[in-house]
Amino acid sequence: MKFDRKHLNTIQSLLPVQIFLCYCFVISGLIVNFAQLLTYIFIWPFNKQLYRRINYYLGTLLWSQLTFLYSWWADSSVTAYVNPQDLKDLQHEYAIILVNHRYEIDWLVGLVVAQKIGLLGGLKIVGKRSLSLLPILGWSWFFSESIFLRRIWESDKKVLEHDIQQLLNGYPDNYYFS
């Protein structure tokens, strides 16, 4: 059933709908963060591959809510034009894709693109250290092994070298990073 935009705007503007969506995101986000914490404590020290696999699905649970809001609330869509063979390779190989954003909403569009090509759960960021302190989002980035920087090159260079090496230590032998 397709709503016309006028009815959809009416539904979206209702305070109970907005409160319900926020409530669902906060509660489910805290549940995901708690599950991530448990896997970090009980699985990470013993089996990083299993930890990453579980965290992939936990991340997808959290981030897909934001991509839904982007698509539904803004009535927007993203079309990714990708060579079919490249898409197949992206979905079955390990890759590091670097993007930079200029606007406040760019990171959300990046999430939508990652979801379109099937990589949403494995998403990692390189961001300001203060982002790791954000409840739900920042905590999830922390548990997904994202890299956080202070924006002081002398210390950030060491952090980047160390954290990238930590990421590479748990990946398959045929993984290449340059």
mmCIF file with all atom_site columns, C-alpha atoms in Angstrom:
data_model
loop_
_atom_site.group_PDB
_atom_site.id
_atom_site.type_symbol
_atom_site.label_atom_id
_atom_site.label_alt_id
_atom_site.label_comp_id
_atom_site.label_asym_id
_atom_site.label_entity_id
_atom_site.label_seq_id
_atom_site.pdbx_PDB_ins_code
_atom_site.Cartn_x
_atom_site.Cartn_y
_atom_site.Cartn_z
_atom_site.occupancy
_atom_site.B_iso_or_equiv
_atom_site.pdbx_formal_charge
_atom_site.auth_seq_id
_atom_site.auth_comp_id
_atom_site.auth_asym_id
_atom_site.auth_atom_id
_atom_site.pdbx_PDB_model_num
ATOM 1   C CA . MET A 1 1   ? 0.000  0.000   0.000   1.00 0.00 ? 1   MET A CA 1
ATOM 2   C CA . LYS A 1 2   ? 1.495  3.315   -1.035  1.00 0.00 ? 2   LYS A CA 1
ATOM 3   C CA . PHE A 1 3   ? 0.658  6.499   0.824   1.00 0.00 ? 3   PHE A CA 1
ATOM 4   C CA . ASP A 1 4   ? 0.699  9.793   -0.954  1.00 0.00 ? 4   ASP A CA 1
ATOM 5   C CA . ARG A 1 5   ? 3.215  12.258  0.447   1.00 0.00 ? 5   ARG A CA 1
ATOM 6   C CA . LYS A 1 6   ? 0.550  14.408  2.163   1.00 0.00 ? 6   LYS A CA 1
ATOM 7   C CA . HIS A 1 7   ? -0.679 11.506  4.319   1.00 0.00 ? 7   HIS A CA 1
ATOM 8   C CA . LEU A 1 8   ? 2.875  10.414  5.046   1.00 0.00 ? 8   LEU A CA 1
ATOM 9   C CA . ASN A 1 9   ? 3.787  13.942  6.184   1.00 0.00 ? 9   ASN A CA 1
ATOM 10  C CA . THR A 1 10  ? 0.765  13.932  8.492   1.00 0.00 ? 10  THR A CA 1
ATOM 11  C CA . ILE A 1 11  ? 1.792  10.626  10.058  1.00 0.00 ? 11  ILE A CA 1
ATOM 12  C CA . GLN A 1 12  ? 5.409  11.744  10.426  1.00 0.00 ? 12  GLN A CA 1
ATOM 13  C CA . SER A 1 13  ? 4.414  15.016  12.090  1.00 0.00 ? 13  SER A CA 1
ATOM 14  C CA . LEU A 1 14  ? 2.461  13.293  14.864  1.00 0.00 ? 14  LEU A CA 1
ATOM 15  C CA . LEU A 1 15  ? 4.322  13.577  18.156  1.00 0.00 ? 15  LEU A CA 1
ATOM 16  C CA . PRO A 1 16  ? 3.379  10.041  19.291  1.00 0.00 ? 16  PRO A CA 1
ATOM 17  C CA . VAL A 1 17  ? 4.918  8.615   16.094  1.00 0.00 ? 17  VAL A CA 1
ATOM 18  C CA . GLN A 1 18  ? 8.112  10.592  16.663  1.00 0.00 ? 18  GLN A CA 1
ATOM 19  C CA . ILE A 1 19  ? 8.318  9.550   20.312  1.00 0.00 ? 19  ILE A CA 1
ATOM 20  C CA . PHE A 1 20  ? 7.677  5.913   19.398  1.00 0.00 ? 20  PHE A CA 1
ATOM 21  C CA . LEU A 1 21  ? 10.457 5.898   16.783  1.00 0.00 ? 21  LEU A CA 1
ATOM 22  C CA . CYS A 1 22  ? 12.907 7.537   19.209  1.00 0.00 ? 22  CYS A CA 1
ATOM 23  C CA . TYR A 1 23  ? 11.925 5.113   21.947  1.00 0.00 ? 23  TYR A CA 1
ATOM 24  C CA . CYS A 1 24  ? 12.419 2.121   19.639  1.00 0.00 ? 24  CYS A CA 1
ATOM 25  C CA . PHE A 1 25  ? 15.837 3.396   18.548  1.00 0.00 ? 25  PHE A CA 1
ATOM 26  C CA . VAL A 1 26  ? 17.052 4.114   22.082  1.00 0.00 ? 26  VAL A CA 1
ATOM 27  C CA . ILE A 1 27  ? 15.831 0.834   23.576  1.00 0.00 ? 27  ILE A CA 1
ATOM 28  C CA . SER A 1 28  ? 16.988 -1.353  20.700  1.00 0.00 ? 28  SER A CA 1
ATOM 29  C CA . GLY A 1 29  ? 20.259 0.605   20.516  1.00 0.00 ? 29  GLY A CA 1
ATOM 30  C CA . LEU A 1 30  ? 20.971 -0.014  24.189  1.00 0.00 ? 30  LEU A CA 1
ATOM 31  C CA . ILE A 1 31  ? 20.121 -3.700  23.765  1.00 0.00 ? 31  ILE A CA 1
ATOM 32  C CA . VAL A 1 32  ? 22.510 -3.925  20.793  1.00 0.00 ? 32  VAL A CA 1
ATOM 33  C CA . ASN A 1 33  ? 25.210 -2.079  22.757  1.00 0.00 ? 33  ASN A CA 1
ATOM 34  C CA . PHE A 1 34  ? 24.762 -4.460  25.685  1.00 0.00 ? 34  PHE A CA 1
ATOM 35  C CA . ALA A 1 35  ? 25.063 -7.463  23.366  1.00 0.00 ? 35  ALA A CA 1
ATOM 36  C CA . GLN A 1 36  ? 28.171 -5.867  21.838  1.00 0.00 ? 36  GLN A CA 1
ATOM 37  C CA . LEU A 1 37  ? 29.615 -5.382  25.321  1.00 0.00 ? 37  LEU A CA 1
ATOM 38  C CA . LEU A 1 38  ? 28.998 -9.029  26.185  1.00 0.00 ? 38  LEU A CA 1
ATOM 39  C CA . THR A 1 39  ? 30.649 -10.226 22.980  1.00 0.00 ? 39  THR A CA 1
ATOM 40  C CA . TYR A 1 40  ? 33.549 -7.840  23.617  1.00 0.00 ? 40  TYR A CA 1
ATOM 41  C CA . ILE A 1 41  ? 34.093 -9.285  27.091  1.00 0.00 ? 41  ILE A CA 1
ATOM 42  C CA . PHE A 1 42  ? 33.436 -12.968 26.438  1.00 0.00 ? 42  PHE A CA 1
ATOM 43  C CA . ILE A 1 43  ? 34.288 -13.586 22.764  1.00 0.00 ? 43  ILE A CA 1
ATOM 44  C CA . TRP A 1 44  ? 36.814 -10.940 21.637  1.00 0.00 ? 44  TRP A CA 1
ATOM 45  C CA . PRO A 1 45  ? 39.721 -12.212 23.782  1.00 0.00 ? 45  PRO A CA 1
ATOM 46  C CA . PHE A 1 46  ? 39.341 -15.758 22.434  1.00 0.00 ? 46  PHE A CA 1
ATOM 47  C CA . ASN A 1 47  ? 38.010 -15.548 18.875  1.00 0.00 ? 47  ASN A CA 1
ATOM 48  C CA . LYS A 1 48  ? 38.198 -12.254 16.986  1.00 0.00 ? 48  LYS A CA 1
ATOM 49  C CA . GLN A 1 49  ? 36.679 -13.727 13.813  1.00 0.00 ? 49  GLN A CA 1
ATOM 50  C CA . LEU A 1 50  ? 33.559 -14.888 15.657  1.00 0.00 ? 50  LEU A CA 1
ATOM 51  C CA . TYR A 1 51  ? 33.373 -11.533 17.462  1.00 0.00 ? 51  TYR A CA 1
ATOM 52  C CA . ARG A 1 52  ? 33.501 -9.682  14.144  1.00 0.00 ? 52  ARG A CA 1
ATOM 53  C CA . ARG A 1 53  ? 30.891 -11.950 12.584  1.00 0.00 ? 53  ARG A CA 1
ATOM 54  C CA . ILE A 1 54  ? 28.463 -11.452 15.491  1.00 0.00 ? 54  ILE A CA 1
ATOM 55  C CA . ASN A 1 55  ? 29.179 -7.727  15.613  1.00 0.00 ? 55  ASN A CA 1
ATOM 56  C CA . TYR A 1 56  ? 28.459 -7.499  11.877  1.00 0.00 ? 56  TYR A CA 1
ATOM 57  C CA . TYR A 1 57  ? 24.864 -8.572  12.515  1.00 0.00 ? 57  TYR A CA 1
ATOM 58  C CA . LEU A 1 58  ? 24.513 -6.461  15.651  1.00 0.00 ? 58  LEU A CA 1
ATOM 59  C CA . GLY A 1 59  ? 25.747 -3.435  13.713  1.00 0.00 ? 59  GLY A CA 1
ATOM 60  C CA . THR A 1 60  ? 23.262 -4.153  10.944  1.00 0.00 ? 60  THR A CA 1
ATOM 61  C CA . LEU A 1 61  ? 20.428 -4.209  13.509  1.00 0.00 ? 61  LEU A CA 1
ATOM 62  C CA . LEU A 1 62  ? 21.383 -0.756  14.723  1.00 0.00 ? 62  LEU A CA 1
ATOM 63  C CA . TRP A 1 63  ? 22.396 1.012   11.521  1.00 0.00 ? 63  TRP A CA 1
ATOM 64  C CA . SER A 1 64  ? 19.474 -0.255  9.446   1.00 0.00 ? 64  SER A CA 1
ATOM 65  C CA . GLN A 1 65  ? 17.136 1.760   11.669  1.00 0.00 ? 65  GLN A CA 1
ATOM 66  C CA . LEU A 1 66  ? 18.895 4.940   10.586  1.00 0.00 ? 66  LEU A CA 1
ATOM 67  C CA . THR A 1 67  ? 18.805 3.992   6.922   1.00 0.00 ? 67  THR A CA 1
ATOM 68  C CA . PHE A 1 68  ? 15.075 3.296   7.288   1.00 0.00 ? 68  PHE A CA 1
ATOM 69  C CA . LEU A 1 69  ? 14.517 6.759   8.750   1.00 0.00 ? 69  LEU A CA 1
ATOM 70  C CA . TYR A 1 70  ? 16.515 8.326   5.940   1.00 0.00 ? 70  TYR A CA 1
ATOM 71  C CA . SER A 1 71  ? 14.443 6.564   3.301   1.00 0.00 ? 71  SER A CA 1
ATOM 72  C CA . TRP A 1 72  ? 11.064 6.906   4.996   1.00 0.00 ? 72  TRP A CA 1
ATOM 73  C CA . TRP A 1 73  ? 11.258 10.279  6.693   1.00 0.00 ? 73  TRP A CA 1
ATOM 74  C CA . ALA A 1 74  ? 12.979 12.183  3.921   1.00 0.00 ? 74  ALA A CA 1
ATOM 75  C CA . ASP A 1 75  ? 11.209 10.197  1.204   1.00 0.00 ? 75  ASP A CA 1
ATOM 76  C CA . SER A 1 76  ? 14.635 9.831   -0.353  1.00 0.00 ? 76  SER A CA 1
ATOM 77  C CA . SER A 1 77  ? 16.418 7.020   -2.029  1.00 0.00 ? 77  SER A CA 1
ATOM 78  C CA . VAL A 1 78  ? 19.958 6.334   -3.122  1.00 0.00 ? 78  VAL A CA 1
ATOM 79  C CA . THR A 1 79  ? 20.711 4.535   -6.333  1.00 0.00 ? 79  THR A CA 1
ATOM 80  C CA . ALA A 1 80  ? 24.145 2.957   -6.511  1.00 0.00 ? 80  ALA A CA 1
ATOM 81  C CA . TYR A 1 81  ? 25.363 2.449   -10.052 1.00 0.00 ? 81  TYR A CA 1
ATOM 82  C CA . VAL A 1 82  ? 27.878 -0.349  -9.800  1.00 0.00 ? 82  VAL A CA 1
ATOM 83  C CA . ASN A 1 83  ? 29.240 -2.787  -12.334 1.00 0.00 ? 83  ASN A CA 1
ATOM 84  C CA . PRO A 1 84  ? 27.620 -6.157  -11.432 1.00 0.00 ? 84  PRO A CA 1
ATOM 85  C CA . GLN A 1 85  ? 31.012 -7.877  -11.189 1.00 0.00 ? 85  GLN A CA 1
ATOM 86  C CA . ASP A 1 86  ? 32.357 -5.107  -8.939  1.00 0.00 ? 86  ASP A CA 1
ATOM 87  C CA . LEU A 1 87  ? 29.283 -5.423  -6.723  1.00 0.00 ? 87  LEU A CA 1
ATOM 88  C CA . LYS A 1 88  ? 29.802 -9.167  -6.455  1.00 0.00 ? 88  LYS A CA 1
ATOM 89  C CA . ASP A 1 89  ? 33.461 -8.586  -5.563  1.00 0.00 ? 89  ASP A CA 1
ATOM 90  C CA . LEU A 1 90  ? 32.555 -5.948  -2.966  1.00 0.00 ? 90  LEU A CA 1
ATOM 91  C CA . GLN A 1 91  ? 30.123 -8.316  -1.264  1.00 0.00 ? 91  GLN A CA 1
ATOM 92  C CA . HIS A 1 92  ? 32.494 -11.294 -1.123  1.00 0.00 ? 92  HIS A CA 1
ATOM 93  C CA . GLU A 1 93  ? 35.938 -9.769  -0.656  1.00 0.00 ? 93  GLU A CA 1
ATOM 94  C CA . TYR A 1 94  ? 37.522 -7.712  2.054   1.00 0.00 ? 94  TYR A CA 1
ATOM 95  C CA . ALA A 1 95  ? 37.837 -4.050  1.207   1.00 0.00 ? 95  ALA A CA 1
ATOM 96  C CA . ILE A 1 96  ? 38.579 -0.723  2.759   1.00 0.00 ? 96  ILE A CA 1
ATOM 97  C CA . ILE A 1 97  ? 36.572 2.075   1.212   1.00 0.00 ? 97  ILE A CA 1
ATOM 98  C CA . LEU A 1 98  ? 37.542 5.567   2.265   1.00 0.00 ? 98  LEU A CA 1
ATOM 99  C CA . VAL A 1 99  ? 35.015 8.371   2.079   1.00 0.00 ? 99  VAL A CA 1
ATOM 100 C CA . ASN A 1 100 ? 35.052 11.896  3.396   1.00 0.00 ? 100 ASN A CA 1
ATOM 101 C CA . HIS A 1 101 ? 32.043 14.030  4.141   1.00 0.00 ? 101 HIS A CA 1
ATOM 102 C CA . ARG A 1 102 ? 31.429 17.739  3.807   1.00 0.00 ? 102 ARG A CA 1
ATOM 103 C CA . TYR A 1 103 ? 27.906 18.063  5.183   1.00 0.00 ? 103 TYR A CA 1
ATOM 104 C CA . GLU A 1 104 ? 26.173 16.934  8.367   1.00 0.00 ? 104 GLU A CA 1
ATOM 105 C CA . ILE A 1 105 ? 24.053 14.325  6.587   1.00 0.00 ? 105 ILE A CA 1
ATOM 106 C CA . ASP A 1 106 ? 26.765 12.764  4.380   1.00 0.00 ? 106 ASP A CA 1
ATOM 107 C CA . TRP A 1 107 ? 27.585 10.021  6.875   1.00 0.00 ? 107 TRP A CA 1
ATOM 108 C CA . LEU A 1 108 ? 23.954 8.896   6.818   1.00 0.00 ? 108 LEU A CA 1
ATOM 109 C CA . VAL A 1 109 ? 23.969 8.729   3.019   1.00 0.00 ? 109 VAL A CA 1
ATOM 110 C CA . GLY A 1 110 ? 27.162 6.667   3.359   1.00 0.00 ? 110 GLY A CA 1
ATOM 111 C CA . LEU A 1 111 ? 25.237 4.244   5.584   1.00 0.00 ? 111 LEU A CA 1
ATOM 112 C CA . VAL A 1 112 ? 22.492 3.975   2.967   1.00 0.00 ? 112 VAL A CA 1
ATOM 113 C CA . VAL A 1 113 ? 25.043 3.226   0.224   1.00 0.00 ? 113 VAL A CA 1
ATOM 114 C CA . ALA A 1 114 ? 26.727 0.628   2.451   1.00 0.00 ? 114 ALA A CA 1
ATOM 115 C CA . GLN A 1 115 ? 23.349 -1.007  3.043   1.00 0.00 ? 115 GLN A CA 1
ATOM 116 C CA . LYS A 1 116 ? 22.545 -1.025  -0.679  1.00 0.00 ? 116 LYS A CA 1
ATOM 117 C CA . ILE A 1 117 ? 25.712 -2.977  -1.458  1.00 0.00 ? 117 ILE A CA 1
ATOM 118 C CA . GLY A 1 118 ? 25.382 -5.272  1.555   1.00 0.00 ? 118 GLY A CA 1
ATOM 119 C CA . LEU A 1 119 ? 28.198 -3.932  3.730   1.00 0.00 ? 119 LEU A CA 1
ATOM 120 C CA . LEU A 1 120 ? 26.315 -2.067  6.446   1.00 0.00 ? 120 LEU A CA 1
ATOM 121 C CA . GLY A 1 121 ? 27.174 -4.314  9.388   1.00 0.00 ? 121 GLY A CA 1
ATOM 122 C CA . GLY A 1 122 ? 30.919 -4.255  8.811   1.00 0.00 ? 122 GLY A CA 1
ATOM 123 C CA . LEU A 1 123 ? 31.147 -0.500  8.641   1.00 0.00 ? 123 LEU A CA 1
ATOM 124 C CA . LYS A 1 124 ? 33.949 1.206   10.557  1.00 0.00 ? 124 LYS A CA 1
ATOM 125 C CA . ILE A 1 125 ? 34.788 4.867   10.844  1.00 0.00 ? 125 ILE A CA 1
ATOM 126 C CA . VAL A 1 126 ? 37.819 7.018   11.448  1.00 0.00 ? 126 VAL A CA 1
ATOM 127 C CA . GLY A 1 127 ? 36.472 9.863   13.522  1.00 0.00 ? 127 GLY A CA 1
ATOM 128 C CA . LYS A 1 128 ? 37.011 12.285  16.364  1.00 0.00 ? 128 LYS A CA 1
ATOM 129 C CA . ARG A 1 129 ? 37.687 10.632  19.697  1.00 0.00 ? 129 ARG A CA 1
ATOM 130 C CA . SER A 1 130 ? 34.697 12.386  21.246  1.00 0.00 ? 130 SER A CA 1
ATOM 131 C CA . LEU A 1 131 ? 32.400 10.377  18.943  1.00 0.00 ? 131 LEU A CA 1
ATOM 132 C CA . SER A 1 132 ? 33.269 7.208   20.870  1.00 0.00 ? 132 SER A CA 1
ATOM 133 C CA . LEU A 1 133 ? 31.545 8.694   23.922  1.00 0.00 ? 133 LEU A CA 1
ATOM 134 C CA . LEU A 1 134 ? 28.165 9.115   22.215  1.00 0.00 ? 134 LEU A CA 1
ATOM 135 C CA . PRO A 1 135 ? 25.618 6.725   23.683  1.00 0.00 ? 135 PRO A CA 1
ATOM 136 C CA . ILE A 1 136 ? 24.407 4.083   21.233  1.00 0.00 ? 136 ILE A CA 1
ATOM 137 C CA . LEU A 1 137 ? 26.099 5.369   18.044  1.00 0.00 ? 137 LEU A CA 1
ATOM 138 C CA . GLY A 1 138 ? 29.545 6.021   19.496  1.00 0.00 ? 138 GLY A CA 1
ATOM 139 C CA . TRP A 1 139 ? 29.506 2.880   21.585  1.00 0.00 ? 139 TRP A CA 1
ATOM 140 C CA . SER A 1 140 ? 28.581 0.830   18.531  1.00 0.00 ? 140 SER A CA 1
ATOM 141 C CA . TRP A 1 141 ? 31.431 2.420   16.559  1.00 0.00 ? 141 TRP A CA 1
ATOM 142 C CA . PHE A 1 142 ? 33.782 1.550   19.407  1.00 0.00 ? 142 PHE A CA 1
ATOM 143 C CA . PHE A 1 143 ? 32.673 -2.097  19.439  1.00 0.00 ? 143 PHE A CA 1
ATOM 144 C CA . SER A 1 144 ? 32.982 -2.281  15.649  1.00 0.00 ? 144 SER A CA 1
ATOM 145 C CA . GLU A 1 145 ? 36.695 -1.470  15.986  1.00 0.00 ? 145 GLU A CA 1
ATOM 146 C CA . SER A 1 146 ? 36.485 2.007   14.556  1.00 0.00 ? 146 SER A CA 1
ATOM 147 C CA . ILE A 1 147 ? 39.490 4.298   14.871  1.00 0.00 ? 147 ILE A CA 1
ATOM 148 C CA . PHE A 1 148 ? 39.202 7.436   16.969  1.00 0.00 ? 148 PHE A CA 1
ATOM 149 C CA . LEU A 1 149 ? 41.628 10.349  16.699  1.00 0.00 ? 149 LEU A CA 1
ATOM 150 C CA . ARG A 1 150 ? 42.387 13.439  18.769  1.00 0.00 ? 150 ARG A CA 1
ATOM 151 C CA . ARG A 1 151 ? 43.300 15.526  15.712  1.00 0.00 ? 151 ARG A CA 1
ATOM 152 C CA . ILE A 1 152 ? 46.855 15.934  16.950  1.00 0.00 ? 152 ILE A CA 1
ATOM 153 C CA . TRP A 1 153 ? 49.047 14.395  14.251  1.00 0.00 ? 153 TRP A CA 1
ATOM 154 C CA . GLU A 1 154 ? 51.911 13.339  16.559  1.00 0.00 ? 154 GLU A CA 1
ATOM 155 C CA . SER A 1 155 ? 49.649 11.076  18.605  1.00 0.00 ? 155 SER A CA 1
ATOM 156 C CA . ASP A 1 156 ? 47.180 10.283  15.806  1.00 0.00 ? 156 ASP A CA 1
ATOM 157 C CA . LYS A 1 157 ? 49.911 8.846   13.582  1.00 0.00 ? 157 LYS A CA 1
ATOM 158 C CA . LYS A 1 158 ? 50.709 6.249   16.247  1.00 0.00 ? 158 LYS A CA 1
ATOM 159 C CA . VAL A 1 159 ? 47.017 5.545   16.858  1.00 0.00 ? 159 VAL A CA 1
ATOM 160 C CA . LEU A 1 160 ? 46.388 5.023   13.134  1.00 0.00 ? 160 LEU A CA 1
ATOM 161 C CA . GLU A 1 161 ? 49.380 2.704   12.760  1.00 0.00 ? 161 GLU A CA 1
ATOM 162 C CA . HIS A 1 162 ? 48.435 0.685   15.843  1.00 0.00 ? 162 HIS A CA 1
ATOM 163 C CA . ASP A 1 163 ? 44.689 0.449   15.177  1.00 0.00 ? 163 ASP A CA 1
ATOM 164 C CA . ILE A 1 164 ? 45.064 -0.425  11.497  1.00 0.00 ? 164 ILE A CA 1
ATOM 165 C CA . GLN A 1 165 ? 47.567 -3.126  12.448  1.00 0.00 ? 165 GLN A CA 1
ATOM 166 C CA . GLN A 1 166 ? 45.092 -4.465  15.025  1.00 0.00 ? 166 GLN A CA 1
ATOM 167 C CA . LEU A 1 167 ? 42.395 -4.613  12.362  1.00 0.00 ? 167 LEU A CA 1
ATOM 168 C CA . LEU A 1 168 ? 44.689 -6.418  9.950   1.00 0.00 ? 168 LEU A CA 1
ATOM 169 C CA . ASN A 1 169 ? 45.847 -8.965  12.545  1.00 0.00 ? 169 ASN A CA 1
ATOM 170 C CA . GLY A 1 170 ? 42.454 -10.630 12.613  1.00 0.00 ? 170 GLY A CA 1
ATOM 171 C CA . TYR A 1 171 ? 41.779 -10.724 8.888   1.00 0.00 ? 171 TYR A CA 1
ATOM 172 C CA . PRO A 1 172 ? 42.586 -13.599 6.539   1.00 0.00 ? 172 PRO A CA 1
ATOM 173 C CA . ASP A 1 173 ? 46.111 -14.065 5.199   1.00 0.00 ? 173 ASP A CA 1
ATOM 174 C CA . ASN A 1 174 ? 45.123 -13.085 1.658   1.00 0.00 ? 174 ASN A CA 1
ATOM 175 C CA . TYR A 1 175 ? 43.872 -9.694  2.839   1.00 0.00 ? 175 TYR A CA 1
ATOM 176 C CA . TYR A 1 176 ? 45.925 -6.887  1.327   1.00 0.00 ? 176 TYR A CA 1
ATOM 177 C CA . PHE A 1 177 ? 46.205 -3.366  2.624   1.00 0.00 ? 177 PHE A CA 1
ATOM 178 C CA . SER A 1 178 ? 48.541 -0.702  1.287   1.00 0.00 ? 178 SER A CA 1
#
